[in-house]
XYZ file of C-alpha atoms in Angstrom:
760
model
C 85.274 43.200 -66.216
C 81.971 42.227 -67.768
C 79.524 40.418 -65.493
C 77.482 37.611 -66.952
C 74.008 36.479 -65.928
C 75.663 33.709 -63.930
C 77.571 36.322 -61.913
C 74.430 38.343 -61.235
C 72.595 35.258 -60.013
C 75.567 34.387 -57.786
C 75.513 37.823 -56.159
C 71.742 37.575 -55.792
C 72.037 34.219 -54.048
C 74.696 35.627 -51.740
C 72.370 38.494 -50.824
C 69.518 36.076 -50.215
C 71.752 33.927 -48.060
C 72.507 36.957 -45.901
C 68.810 37.825 -45.790
C 68.003 34.237 -44.863
C 70.502 34.418 -41.998
C 68.922 37.639 -40.655
C 65.401 36.218 -40.924
C 66.443 32.967 -39.252
C 68.096 34.838 -36.357
C 64.990 36.959 -35.753
C 62.839 33.817 -35.844
C 65.238 32.167 -33.390
C 64.998 35.035 -30.880
C 61.221 35.239 -31.229
C 60.934 31.462 -30.898
C 63.023 31.450 -27.718
C 60.797 34.201 -26.331
C 57.657 32.169 -27.028
C 59.275 29.002 -25.670
C 59.930 30.717 -22.334
C 56.262 31.681 -22.079
C 55.094 28.195 -23.099
C 57.315 26.469 -20.521
C 56.104 28.789 -17.753
C 52.459 28.356 -18.769
C 52.446 24.565 -19.003
C 54.622 24.228 -15.913
C 52.189 26.400 -13.987
C 49.221 24.437 -15.358
C 50.709 21.114 -14.230
C 51.541 22.501 -10.785
C 48.033 23.893 -10.327
C 46.455 20.619 -11.458
C 48.536 18.615 -8.977
C 48.477 20.877 -5.930
C 46.201 23.935 -6.181
C 42.939 22.717 -7.729
C 42.656 19.886 -5.217
C 42.680 22.369 -2.326
C 40.774 25.299 -3.847
C 37.563 24.894 -5.777
C 36.601 27.338 -8.565
C 33.996 30.001 -7.854
C 30.502 28.576 -8.269
C 27.410 30.218 -9.678
C 25.827 29.954 -6.232
C 28.691 31.963 -4.722
C 28.246 34.701 -7.323
C 24.530 34.895 -6.604
C 25.003 35.056 -2.828
C 26.925 38.375 -2.769
C 24.782 41.552 -2.343
C 24.668 43.649 -5.501
C 26.761 46.829 -5.554
C 25.828 49.693 -7.895
C 27.698 49.170 -11.171
C 28.357 51.747 -13.918
C 28.817 50.320 -17.427
C 30.700 52.692 -19.766
C 30.162 52.402 -23.537
C 31.857 54.834 -25.965
C 29.946 55.117 -29.241
C 30.819 56.861 -32.470
C 28.697 56.130 -35.555
C 27.124 53.041 -33.935
C 23.476 53.681 -34.883
C 23.228 50.347 -36.731
C 23.937 48.203 -33.691
C 23.745 50.227 -30.459
C 20.031 49.685 -29.827
C 19.957 45.922 -30.331
C 23.224 45.274 -28.508
C 22.518 47.359 -25.405
C 18.902 46.176 -25.286
C 20.158 42.588 -25.409
C 22.703 43.288 -22.651
C 20.190 44.949 -20.321
C 17.658 42.158 -20.853
C 20.059 39.252 -20.387
C 22.300 40.384 -17.515
C 21.595 38.481 -14.319
C 21.991 41.678 -12.325
C 19.603 44.469 -11.376
C 21.647 47.230 -9.719
C 23.453 48.689 -12.737
C 23.352 51.727 -15.022
C 24.581 51.994 -18.616
C 26.251 55.264 -19.666
C 26.691 55.659 -23.430
C 29.056 58.332 -24.751
C 27.929 59.972 -28.012
C 28.932 63.010 -30.078
C 26.991 66.190 -30.921
C 27.415 65.507 -34.654
C 26.247 61.886 -34.416
C 22.493 62.382 -34.122
C 21.663 58.914 -35.473
C 23.404 57.216 -32.551
C 21.830 59.683 -30.103
C 18.420 58.852 -31.549
C 18.959 55.126 -30.955
C 20.117 55.778 -27.388
C 16.969 57.871 -26.844
C 14.920 54.838 -27.909
C 16.789 52.767 -25.356
C 16.071 55.308 -22.622
C 12.340 55.051 -23.338
C 12.485 51.336 -22.601
C 15.168 51.127 -19.911
C 15.326 53.577 -17.012
C 18.954 52.661 -16.314
C 20.326 53.742 -19.716
C 21.806 57.257 -19.942
C 23.208 59.325 -22.819
C 26.380 61.380 -22.334
C 27.155 63.844 -25.155
C 30.818 64.794 -25.583
C 31.732 68.459 -25.880
C 33.605 68.302 -29.189
C 32.318 66.938 -32.511
C 33.460 63.418 -33.281
C 35.413 61.483 -33.843
C 37.986 62.618 -31.290
C 39.451 59.547 -29.615
C 38.008 56.685 -27.641
C 39.885 57.936 -24.578
C 38.317 61.394 -24.912
C 34.840 59.877 -25.218
C 35.403 57.706 -22.143
C 36.593 60.716 -20.147
C 33.303 62.486 -20.899
C 31.400 59.351 -19.927
C 33.307 59.203 -16.640
C 32.552 62.879 -15.935
C 28.901 62.239 -16.754
C 28.848 59.403 -14.246
C 30.347 61.648 -11.565
C 27.635 64.225 -12.267
C 24.975 61.492 -12.047
C 26.375 60.442 -8.670
C 26.097 64.003 -7.332
C 22.539 64.431 -8.564
C 21.426 61.125 -7.041
C 23.584 61.241 -3.881
C 25.237 57.887 -4.574
C 28.541 56.335 -5.631
C 29.429 53.480 -7.966
C 31.985 51.114 -6.388
C 32.380 49.211 -9.689
C 33.019 50.539 -13.222
C 32.873 48.268 -16.271
C 34.204 49.016 -19.771
C 32.330 47.597 -22.754
C 31.959 48.395 -26.446
C 28.775 48.894 -28.419
C 29.173 45.568 -30.229
C 29.755 43.384 -27.142
C 27.588 40.432 -26.178
C 28.074 40.144 -22.430
C 27.694 36.926 -20.454
C 24.689 37.095 -18.078
C 26.945 36.447 -15.065
C 29.712 38.900 -16.023
C 28.549 41.721 -13.747
C 27.919 39.210 -10.950
C 31.560 38.160 -11.269
C 32.806 41.768 -11.127
C 30.548 42.339 -8.117
C 32.049 39.264 -6.420
C 35.708 40.264 -6.950
C 35.670 44.083 -6.706
C 36.818 45.961 -4.570
C 39.027 43.112 -3.271
C 40.582 43.327 -6.729
C 41.203 46.698 -8.370
C 41.001 45.420 -11.937
C 39.323 42.312 -13.340
C 39.676 41.292 -16.996
C 37.439 38.634 -18.574
C 38.288 36.647 -21.720
C 37.143 37.912 -25.121
C 35.870 35.102 -27.360
C 35.252 36.000 -31.030
C 32.372 34.324 -32.830
C 33.130 31.641 -35.382
C 32.680 32.601 -39.035
C 29.932 30.870 -40.979
C 32.418 29.230 -43.388
C 35.933 27.829 -42.995
C 37.287 29.965 -45.821
C 36.461 33.246 -44.034
C 40.062 33.479 -42.888
C 40.023 37.145 -41.904
C 37.341 36.692 -39.266
C 38.726 33.300 -38.253
C 42.228 34.578 -37.471
C 40.794 36.719 -34.649
C 39.574 33.507 -32.988
C 43.052 32.012 -33.012
C 44.859 35.112 -31.766
C 42.378 35.810 -28.966
C 42.338 32.134 -27.974
C 46.116 32.115 -27.515
C 46.251 35.526 -25.872
C 43.377 34.948 -23.467
C 43.987 31.296 -22.690
C 47.745 31.517 -22.215
C 49.441 34.903 -22.589
C 47.179 36.866 -20.231
C 47.682 34.184 -17.589
C 51.446 34.652 -17.883
C 51.076 38.425 -17.574
C 49.296 37.855 -14.281
C 52.100 35.530 -13.161
C 54.739 38.165 -14.007
C 52.868 40.799 -11.943
C 53.989 43.565 -14.279
C 50.586 44.930 -15.234
C 47.724 43.138 -16.966
C 46.750 44.902 -20.202
C 43.079 45.796 -20.254
C 41.274 44.593 -23.382
C 38.903 47.568 -23.353
C 35.894 45.268 -23.065
C 34.914 42.871 -20.317
C 37.077 44.820 -17.890
C 35.980 45.957 -14.436
C 37.662 48.549 -12.208
C 37.258 49.498 -8.597
C 36.348 53.089 -7.813
C 39.696 53.465 -6.076
C 41.594 52.455 -9.237
C 39.938 55.078 -11.444
C 40.285 57.805 -8.816
C 44.021 57.118 -8.517
C 44.426 57.245 -12.308
C 42.508 60.541 -12.437
C 44.710 62.010 -9.716
C 47.890 60.989 -11.525
C 47.720 63.879 -14.022
C 47.063 67.618 -13.934
C 43.884 67.392 -16.022
C 42.318 64.909 -13.566
C 41.452 62.638 -16.501
C 41.210 58.869 -16.132
C 42.032 58.098 -19.766
C 45.064 59.605 -21.480
C 43.924 61.989 -24.226
C 44.946 61.074 -27.741
C 45.577 57.453 -26.824
C 44.405 54.903 -29.384
C 44.546 52.023 -26.910
C 43.687 53.683 -23.618
C 42.656 50.265 -22.314
C 46.137 48.744 -22.745
C 47.849 51.686 -21.052
C 45.450 51.613 -18.087
C 46.699 48.237 -16.924
C 50.307 49.404 -17.138
C 49.565 52.791 -15.529
C 47.831 51.133 -12.578
C 50.981 49.131 -11.926
C 53.140 52.259 -12.210
C 51.048 54.234 -9.670
C 51.127 51.375 -7.177
C 47.547 50.137 -7.597
C 48.034 46.405 -7.843
C 45.620 43.515 -7.284
C 44.729 43.053 -10.953
C 43.468 39.667 -12.075
C 42.595 37.852 -15.293
C 39.669 35.479 -14.694
C 38.732 32.415 -16.724
C 35.631 31.142 -14.945
C 33.824 28.209 -16.577
C 30.182 27.613 -15.670
C 28.959 24.052 -16.187
C 25.818 23.742 -18.277
C 23.726 20.786 -19.408
C 23.175 21.002 -23.156
C 22.081 18.914 -26.119
C 23.961 18.670 -29.393
C 24.183 16.569 -32.524
C 26.681 13.711 -32.468
C 28.688 12.655 -35.526
C 25.950 10.116 -36.292
C 23.280 12.830 -36.240
C 21.761 11.639 -32.966
C 20.858 14.167 -30.274
C 23.012 13.557 -27.198
C 23.200 15.154 -23.775
C 26.501 16.733 -22.793
C 27.829 18.767 -19.904
C 29.766 21.699 -21.292
C 31.814 24.495 -19.764
C 30.651 27.988 -20.687
C 33.212 30.720 -20.049
C 32.009 33.895 -18.372
C 33.309 36.044 -21.196
C 32.587 38.675 -23.823
C 31.578 37.572 -27.331
C 32.305 39.757 -30.342
C 31.777 39.813 -34.090
C 35.024 40.929 -35.732
C 35.556 42.259 -39.279
C 35.330 39.776 -42.146
C 36.948 42.002 -44.804
C 40.711 42.291 -45.184
C 40.705 46.094 -45.414
C 38.536 46.540 -42.305
C 40.740 44.149 -40.343
C 43.901 46.026 -41.369
C 42.344 49.323 -40.247
C 41.325 47.912 -36.888
C 44.606 46.181 -36.138
C 46.684 49.149 -37.282
C 44.966 51.193 -34.549
C 45.798 48.483 -32.002
C 49.449 48.289 -33.107
C 49.873 52.069 -33.218
C 48.441 52.353 -29.720
C 50.175 49.425 -28.030
C 53.561 49.291 -29.741
C 54.156 52.917 -30.810
C 52.139 55.154 -28.460
C 52.909 52.732 -25.644
C 56.601 53.156 -26.429
C 56.209 56.951 -26.433
C 54.092 57.193 -23.265
C 55.482 54.370 -21.131
C 59.028 54.163 -22.456
C 61.204 51.312 -21.192
C 60.936 52.082 -17.493
C 61.013 49.432 -14.816
C 63.024 46.367 -13.893
C 64.278 43.705 -16.291
C 61.035 41.716 -16.177
C 58.999 44.842 -16.941
C 61.251 45.580 -19.915
C 60.778 41.987 -21.094
C 56.993 42.399 -20.934
C 57.211 45.641 -22.914
C 59.476 43.919 -25.450
C 56.847 41.233 -26.002
C 54.198 43.890 -26.603
C 56.335 45.752 -29.143
C 58.231 43.037 -30.981
C 55.389 42.793 -33.541
C 56.820 45.941 -35.157
C 59.784 43.804 -36.239
C 58.393 40.272 -36.481
C 55.505 41.226 -38.772
C 58.031 42.640 -41.265
C 60.378 39.679 -40.946
C 57.510 37.227 -41.428
C 56.880 38.692 -44.873
C 60.602 38.613 -45.638
C 60.504 34.969 -44.622
C 57.757 34.243 -47.155
C 59.794 36.105 -49.777
C 62.892 34.032 -49.000
C 60.882 30.797 -49.053
C 59.502 31.695 -52.487
C 63.035 32.403 -53.768
C 64.430 29.146 -52.374
C 61.484 27.194 -53.781
C 61.998 28.850 -57.174
C 65.709 27.992 -57.118
C 65.099 24.295 -56.426
C 62.292 24.213 -58.986
C 64.655 25.551 -61.675
C 67.398 23.039 -60.810
C 64.828 20.204 -60.924
C 63.305 21.323 -64.216
C 66.685 22.086 -65.847
C 69.185 19.567 -64.482
C 71.809 20.511 -67.097
C 71.810 24.197 -66.127
C 74.656 25.797 -64.170
C 74.585 24.571 -60.537
C 75.326 27.057 -57.763
C 76.443 26.101 -54.259
C 73.438 25.340 -52.008
C 72.024 28.249 -50.019
C 72.161 26.221 -46.826
C 74.679 23.462 -46.192
C 74.152 20.786 -43.591
C 76.331 21.192 -40.509
C 76.677 24.966 -40.815
C 75.462 27.503 -38.242
C 72.711 28.656 -40.591
C 71.530 25.060 -41.027
C 71.353 24.568 -37.260
C 69.459 27.832 -36.763
C 66.931 26.888 -39.449
C 66.388 23.445 -37.890
C 65.821 25.009 -34.459
C 63.457 27.674 -35.806
C 61.525 24.978 -37.698
C 61.045 23.097 -34.429
C 59.962 26.363 -32.781
C 57.464 26.954 -35.602
C 55.955 23.485 -35.155
C 55.724 24.051 -31.397
C 54.168 27.459 -32.050
C 51.474 25.905 -34.247
C 50.811 23.077 -31.770
C 50.423 25.504 -28.860
C 48.065 27.688 -30.865
C 46.041 24.635 -31.898
C 45.809 23.623 -28.239
C 44.553 27.070 -27.200
C 42.015 27.181 -30.038
C 40.837 23.691 -29.097
C 40.288 24.791 -25.484
C 38.204 27.793 -26.586
C 36.415 26.124 -29.528
C 36.829 22.581 -30.905
C 39.115 20.219 -32.836
C 37.899 21.439 -36.238
C 38.835 25.038 -35.465
C 42.159 23.884 -34.020
C 43.109 22.232 -37.327
C 41.976 25.251 -39.356
C 44.178 27.524 -37.234
C 47.215 26.395 -39.267
C 45.707 27.940 -42.397
C 44.633 31.047 -40.489
C 48.185 31.436 -39.148
C 49.559 32.211 -42.616
C 46.773 34.627 -43.512
C 47.156 36.436 -40.182
C 50.781 37.227 -41.031
C 49.682 39.076 -44.170
C 47.068 41.074 -42.240
C 49.558 41.944 -39.509
C 52.183 43.030 -42.063
C 49.889 45.553 -43.731
C 48.430 46.656 -40.376
C 51.906 47.269 -38.933
C 53.016 49.387 -41.870
C 49.784 51.382 -41.780
C 50.317 51.920 -38.044
C 53.858 53.172 -38.669
C 52.574 55.649 -41.275
C 49.814 56.849 -38.931
C 52.296 57.379 -36.116
C 54.805 59.096 -38.401
C 52.075 61.532 -39.460
C 51.295 62.189 -35.795
C 54.973 62.872 -35.023
C 55.354 65.238 -37.978
C 52.119 67.207 -37.442
C 51.562 66.890 -33.690
C 47.883 66.085 -34.312
C 46.257 63.257 -32.388
C 45.403 60.152 -34.356
C 41.612 60.254 -34.606
C 39.316 57.410 -33.651
C 39.625 55.171 -36.725
C 36.217 53.610 -36.257
C 35.647 50.008 -37.334
C 32.268 49.523 -38.981
C 30.524 46.808 -37.001
C 28.120 44.364 -38.614
C 25.001 43.607 -36.544
C 25.264 40.056 -35.174
C 22.899 37.333 -36.283
C 20.047 36.180 -34.054
C 22.103 33.110 -33.145
C 25.113 35.217 -32.179
C 22.938 37.659 -30.252
C 21.616 34.783 -28.133
C 25.063 33.231 -27.637
C 24.698 33.056 -23.857
C 20.952 32.432 -23.858
C 20.355 28.879 -22.757
C 17.872 26.698 -24.608
C 14.580 26.037 -22.896
C 14.900 22.242 -23.198
C 18.341 22.207 -21.570
C 17.041 24.319 -18.691
C 14.085 21.972 -18.107
C 16.465 18.996 -17.971
C 18.842 20.802 -15.616
C 15.934 21.686 -13.302
C 14.905 17.980 -13.397
C 11.423 18.849 -14.648
C 11.915 16.441 -17.561
C 14.472 13.745 -18.346
C 16.891 13.836 -21.237
C 15.068 10.924 -22.890
C 11.804 12.875 -22.720
C 13.484 15.933 -24.218
C 15.020 13.805 -26.970
C 11.593 12.384 -27.866
C 10.048 15.857 -27.920
C 12.836 17.155 -30.186
C 12.232 14.300 -32.641
C 8.524 15.139 -32.734
C 9.357 18.819 -33.181
C 11.469 17.956 -36.216
C 8.539 16.046 -37.714
C 5.712 18.484 -36.937
C 7.442 21.865 -36.695
C 5.529 22.693 -33.498
C 7.114 24.628 -30.666
C 9.031 22.415 -28.244
C 7.120 23.786 -25.256
C 3.744 22.980 -26.837
C 4.844 19.391 -27.459
C 6.029 18.952 -23.867
C 2.713 20.316 -22.552
C 0.678 18.111 -24.903
C 2.603 15.049 -23.719
C 1.910 16.026 -20.115
C 5.627 16.283 -19.324
C 5.463 19.873 -18.076
C 2.703 22.156 -16.954
C 2.147 25.407 -18.790
C 3.068 27.263 -15.623
C 6.398 25.378 -15.314
C 7.157 26.170 -18.936
C 6.399 29.881 -18.651
C 8.420 30.188 -15.423
C 11.426 28.575 -17.128
C 10.951 30.775 -20.191
C 10.942 33.809 -17.914
C 14.257 32.687 -16.406
C 15.700 32.157 -19.883
C 14.655 35.578 -21.180
C 15.069 37.480 -17.876
C 11.448 38.630 -18.048
C 9.006 38.609 -15.133
C 6.042 36.225 -15.146
C 2.613 36.793 -13.634
C -0.978 35.618 -13.494
C -3.322 37.959 -15.340
C -6.817 38.844 -14.145
C -8.708 40.457 -17.055
C -11.148 42.084 -14.646
C -8.362 43.976 -12.865
C -7.203 45.806 -15.990
C -8.615 49.352 -16.108
C -11.086 49.820 -18.956
C -9.051 52.838 -20.131
C -6.139 50.525 -20.961
C -8.404 48.243 -22.976
C -9.372 51.257 -25.055
C -5.723 52.328 -25.261
C -4.737 48.996 -26.829
C -7.569 47.960 -29.195
C -8.899 44.409 -29.329
C -7.773 43.777 -32.926
C -4.146 44.557 -32.029
C -4.341 42.435 -28.878
C -5.600 39.479 -30.926
C -3.184 40.132 -33.787
C -0.061 40.232 -31.596
C -1.345 37.954 -28.767
C -0.887 40.514 -25.993
C -3.059 41.914 -23.208
C -2.644 45.221 -21.322
C -2.224 44.785 -17.571
C -1.319 48.100 -15.950
C 0.683 51.310 -16.273
C 3.845 51.302 -14.151
C 6.633 53.895 -14.182
C 5.071 55.556 -17.239
C 5.200 52.267 -19.163
C 2.343 50.080 -20.339
C 2.851 46.598 -18.907
C 1.683 44.072 -21.499
C 1.314 40.321 -20.958
C 2.332 37.862 -23.684
C 3.067 34.144 -23.912
C 5.922 34.653 -26.390
C 8.159 37.619 -27.188
C 6.738 39.844 -29.955
C 9.053 40.934 -32.750
C 10.698 44.342 -32.529
C 8.466 45.808 -35.252
C 5.378 44.500 -33.446
C 6.487 46.144 -30.203
C 7.109 49.387 -32.077
C 3.586 49.243 -33.489
C 2.117 48.632 -30.019
C 4.129 51.531 -28.564
C 2.973 53.789 -31.378
C -0.694 52.969 -30.751
C -0.419 53.117 -26.950
C 1.607 56.318 -27.020
C 4.041 55.074 -24.362
C 6.871 52.540 -23.961
C 5.924 48.881 -23.565
C 7.204 46.638 -20.763
C 6.656 42.917 -21.286
C 5.707 40.244 -18.806
C 5.026 36.577 -19.531
C 1.898 34.581 -18.826
C 0.530 31.229 -19.965
C -1.239 30.834 -23.311
C -4.471 29.823 -21.626
C -4.367 32.800 -19.276
C -3.610 35.148 -22.169
C -6.401 33.800 -24.385
C -8.880 33.910 -21.506
C -7.864 37.477 -20.653
C -8.251 38.717 -24.225
C -11.669 37.048 -24.512
C -13.082 38.144 -21.154
C -11.229 41.434 -20.818
C -12.468 42.983 -24.046
C -16.004 41.685 -23.403
C -16.163 44.355 -20.714
C -16.088 47.023 -23.426
C -19.189 45.472 -25.022
C -21.258 45.480 -21.829
C -23.981 48.004 -21.177
C -23.391 51.098 -19.112
C -24.514 49.158 -16.042
C -22.047 46.248 -15.910
C -23.088 42.846 -14.669
C -21.954 42.007 -11.149
C -18.934 39.713 -11.009
C -19.526 36.279 -9.543
C -16.189 36.163 -7.742
C -16.716 39.504 -5.990
C -20.254 38.474 -5.011
C -18.979 35.241 -3.457
C -16.326 37.171 -1.546
C -18.879 39.696 -0.282
C -21.144 36.897 0.961
C -18.244 35.170 2.701
C -18.767 32.013 0.654
C -15.119 31.880 -0.526
C -11.834 33.319 0.672
C -9.518 35.461 -1.453
C -7.056 32.560 -1.730
C -9.773 30.124 -2.845
C -11.063 32.565 -5.441
C -7.560 33.199 -6.824
C -6.922 29.465 -7.147
C -10.301 28.932 -8.821
C -9.664 31.711 -11.345
C -6.264 30.219 -12.110
C -7.792 26.788 -12.704
C -10.536 28.294 -14.842
C -8.034 30.026 -17.099
C -6.189 26.735 -17.585
C -9.338 25.205 -19.124
C -9.503 27.843 -21.868
C -7.838 26.680 -25.084
C -7.216 28.635 -28.236
C -8.886 27.377 -31.396
C -5.548 27.027 -33.169
C -4.100 24.873 -30.375
C -7.126 22.550 -30.494
C -6.805 22.185 -34.267
C -3.148 21.233 -33.809
C -3.861 18.836 -30.939
C -6.528 17.082 -33.036
C -4.185 16.964 -36.071
C -6.738 18.876 -38.145
C -4.061 21.254 -39.457
C -0.272 21.244 -39.596
C 1.792 23.717 -37.624
C 3.265 25.280 -40.761
C -0.187 25.671 -42.374
C -1.565 27.280 -39.217
C 1.412 29.625 -39.020
C 0.938 30.639 -42.664
C -2.799 31.093 -42.161
C -2.295 33.295 -39.090
C 0.106 35.505 -41.055
C -2.445 35.803 -43.883
C -5.232 36.424 -41.365
C -3.473 39.591 -40.200
C -4.774 41.252 -43.368
C -8.375 40.436 -42.300
C -8.468 41.320 -38.590
C -12.262 41.713 -38.536
C -12.866 38.102 -39.563
C -12.852 35.267 -37.025
C -9.879 32.910 -37.409
C -12.123 29.852 -37.765
C -14.155 31.446 -40.561
C -10.928 32.498 -42.295
C -9.529 28.950 -42.134
C -12.714 27.497 -43.643
C -12.975 30.163 -46.359
C -9.391 29.525 -47.449
C -9.810 25.719 -47.373
C -7.366 25.084 -44.548
C -10.071 23.128 -42.698
C -13.670 22.078 -43.376
C -16.835 23.320 -41.662
C -17.138 19.969 -39.896
C -13.599 20.219 -38.542
C -14.240 23.763 -37.318
C -17.455 22.673 -35.569
C -15.627 19.749 -33.961
C -12.840 22.008 -32.671
C -15.256 24.637 -31.344
C -17.287 21.957 -29.540
C -14.104 20.690 -27.901
C -13.210 24.245 -26.926
C -16.619 24.680 -25.319
C -16.504 21.300 -23.570
C -13.061 21.916 -22.085
C -13.895 25.327 -20.688
C -15.189 25.482 -17.123
C -17.144 28.365 -15.653
C -15.990 29.802 -12.349
C -18.984 28.198 -10.631
C -18.108 24.774 -12.030
C -14.493 25.107 -10.916
C -15.496 26.118 -7.375
C -17.903 23.183 -7.221
C -15.167 20.795 -8.417
C -12.899 22.226 -5.724
C -15.731 21.485 -3.247
C -15.633 25.058 -2.011
C -19.369 25.447 -2.704
C -22.033 22.941 -3.622
C -23.675 23.018 -7.032
C -27.046 23.765 -5.407
C -25.596 26.703 -3.464
C -23.939 28.040 -6.617
C -27.173 27.778 -8.603
C -29.020 29.696 -5.873
C -26.429 32.495 -5.848
C -26.541 32.787 -9.651
C -30.371 33.081 -9.601
C -30.131 35.755 -6.947
C -27.603 37.706 -9.040
C -29.854 37.509 -12.108
C -32.841 38.794 -10.126
C -30.813 41.718 -8.800
C -29.674 42.530 -12.337
C -33.265 42.452 -13.630
C -34.458 44.718 -10.802
C -31.579 47.119 -11.385
C -30.484 46.856 -7.767
């Protein structure tokens, strides 16, 4: 019997109908699985809103701050991370609102670039340590973490101490300032604490690869992890933002002959840890979503600046891959570790609920394949109906799906499940981000299925190679892109918001200052000071809180002359810094703003030692540079200091002298600030001129501005006269404070001059 094209198409449609039935059944089972989780989650949420939250208040920031700090060990495995390790760890150490912690970074003997960056970190931060693994890399993340753990144990022996808390992070993490405080609050009452991971938003909506991470983590860490805690069948550790008690790690180490905490060869040692803890009887694991309320300003839809109170999750922020290939590589490692190695190592042991949890973790091996089959079937069905619409006179085959049949009912149910699935994901994305990202998650959902399909098949091939050769799957490192400055400061609060929250200024005052900043380009703090809304001291104290940097008053006469020679005057003027003291083999340098990294490197190169920054007011800094370096120009026999003379004669007390010096420094204004205050130059022109002036460090700034036609001679003279008029000598300040009379001060000054002339 000869088959015609009509017969072939009929057989093809029959095959596709069978395929459609299989796909629909898999979607039905998966949809029922997700529906169970959704019902439990929303039911629990309603119950907690009605009964629990009224009786128990969330942990407050004040509660976190009130608990004494335990020693904390932060473990960071690093392979080929030289591009980001310095900036990320430096940012973490500087922004954490915690002091009693040490960072242990695991590196490899054949990764000298990363070791070099860690060495730079150690020069700046005493609490950063480098652990070098025994074998050349890459081995596996678990192997690296085991060496880090052994290095920590060795550190404990050498320093006769123990760490009660261990925290796992990655090199690319941006950690919330209160994260370690939260671990400190909950551990050791809890043996494991997992924080949410919140990916950064991509710059553009069409960057679907990076965006799909947002959606998946939002659903997993807003809903699914909560359900895992409810089931009490082991919370999977995310590998970052996860804290462990000392007891938990010691039990895991004692659970195997090698005494290793992390299972060698594991690609997702973090996932297995949560399950292993449950298996060895170490419970009390918790997933924590702790929002901290912050006052912030943002643009409304009309473009107006408005004040809002937002909730900021204590979480870990991450920049995930933006390229399709890099995402497939990363997710294939996750799938191979969780679904395949997890299957091999953990099996299907446990009660029915445990098996259900394991099924949820491993069903992606099937659903990712079926999703692509579903797209294939949809394309075929769409093509069929397109042909029948375009060619109505062609041969008509029976419909693939007839209303009232079992297949029809299954497809209707799975369609409802799909809509529910999208709505739930949109809700989770909205809770983590905003309405715009929630709507875009529908588009990301489709793209994510393609990524997961290729990642799953790559994972299967990787695991098949492991089974056939017996060789561990090596650490398939994801190349991390350094975050932008905005991403790096994700948890750093804006200075204006902090001033409003501290009630130093009102929101209306901040709004007015922001409008002026947009017009003039001047720094917000300078505008607030000029308007008299904040004092320079209030501003610098708030800036110190924002940047986690100490603040201090600087006395230029207390700085040893050797340090003034160590850091030359031209560099001090160029970078607006002043040497204060040497402490712990570091040169403490005062500044009113944070120098750029390259500027700090230049200062460290000249000084020959690491630099530690402290903050001081602009007036204090300018006064210190002016008066401090004048001491180098004095004759061998220095002039006696008025303040010390007054103290020796008992005319003033130490407290009165300190207050007078502080007031005197506040009267010293920089030439550039006066030019701005008098509107003789714009902020942008002054900024450009200062950058150009760096090439002529020997020339006075005023002369440079006149020579390059930024200002006229008359304007320079006017500004310098104002500078002179505003400045008060120490004697004038003490007289204004009514500590000494003007006549008494004049007599003491004459006496000092006579002693200087006589050489006594």
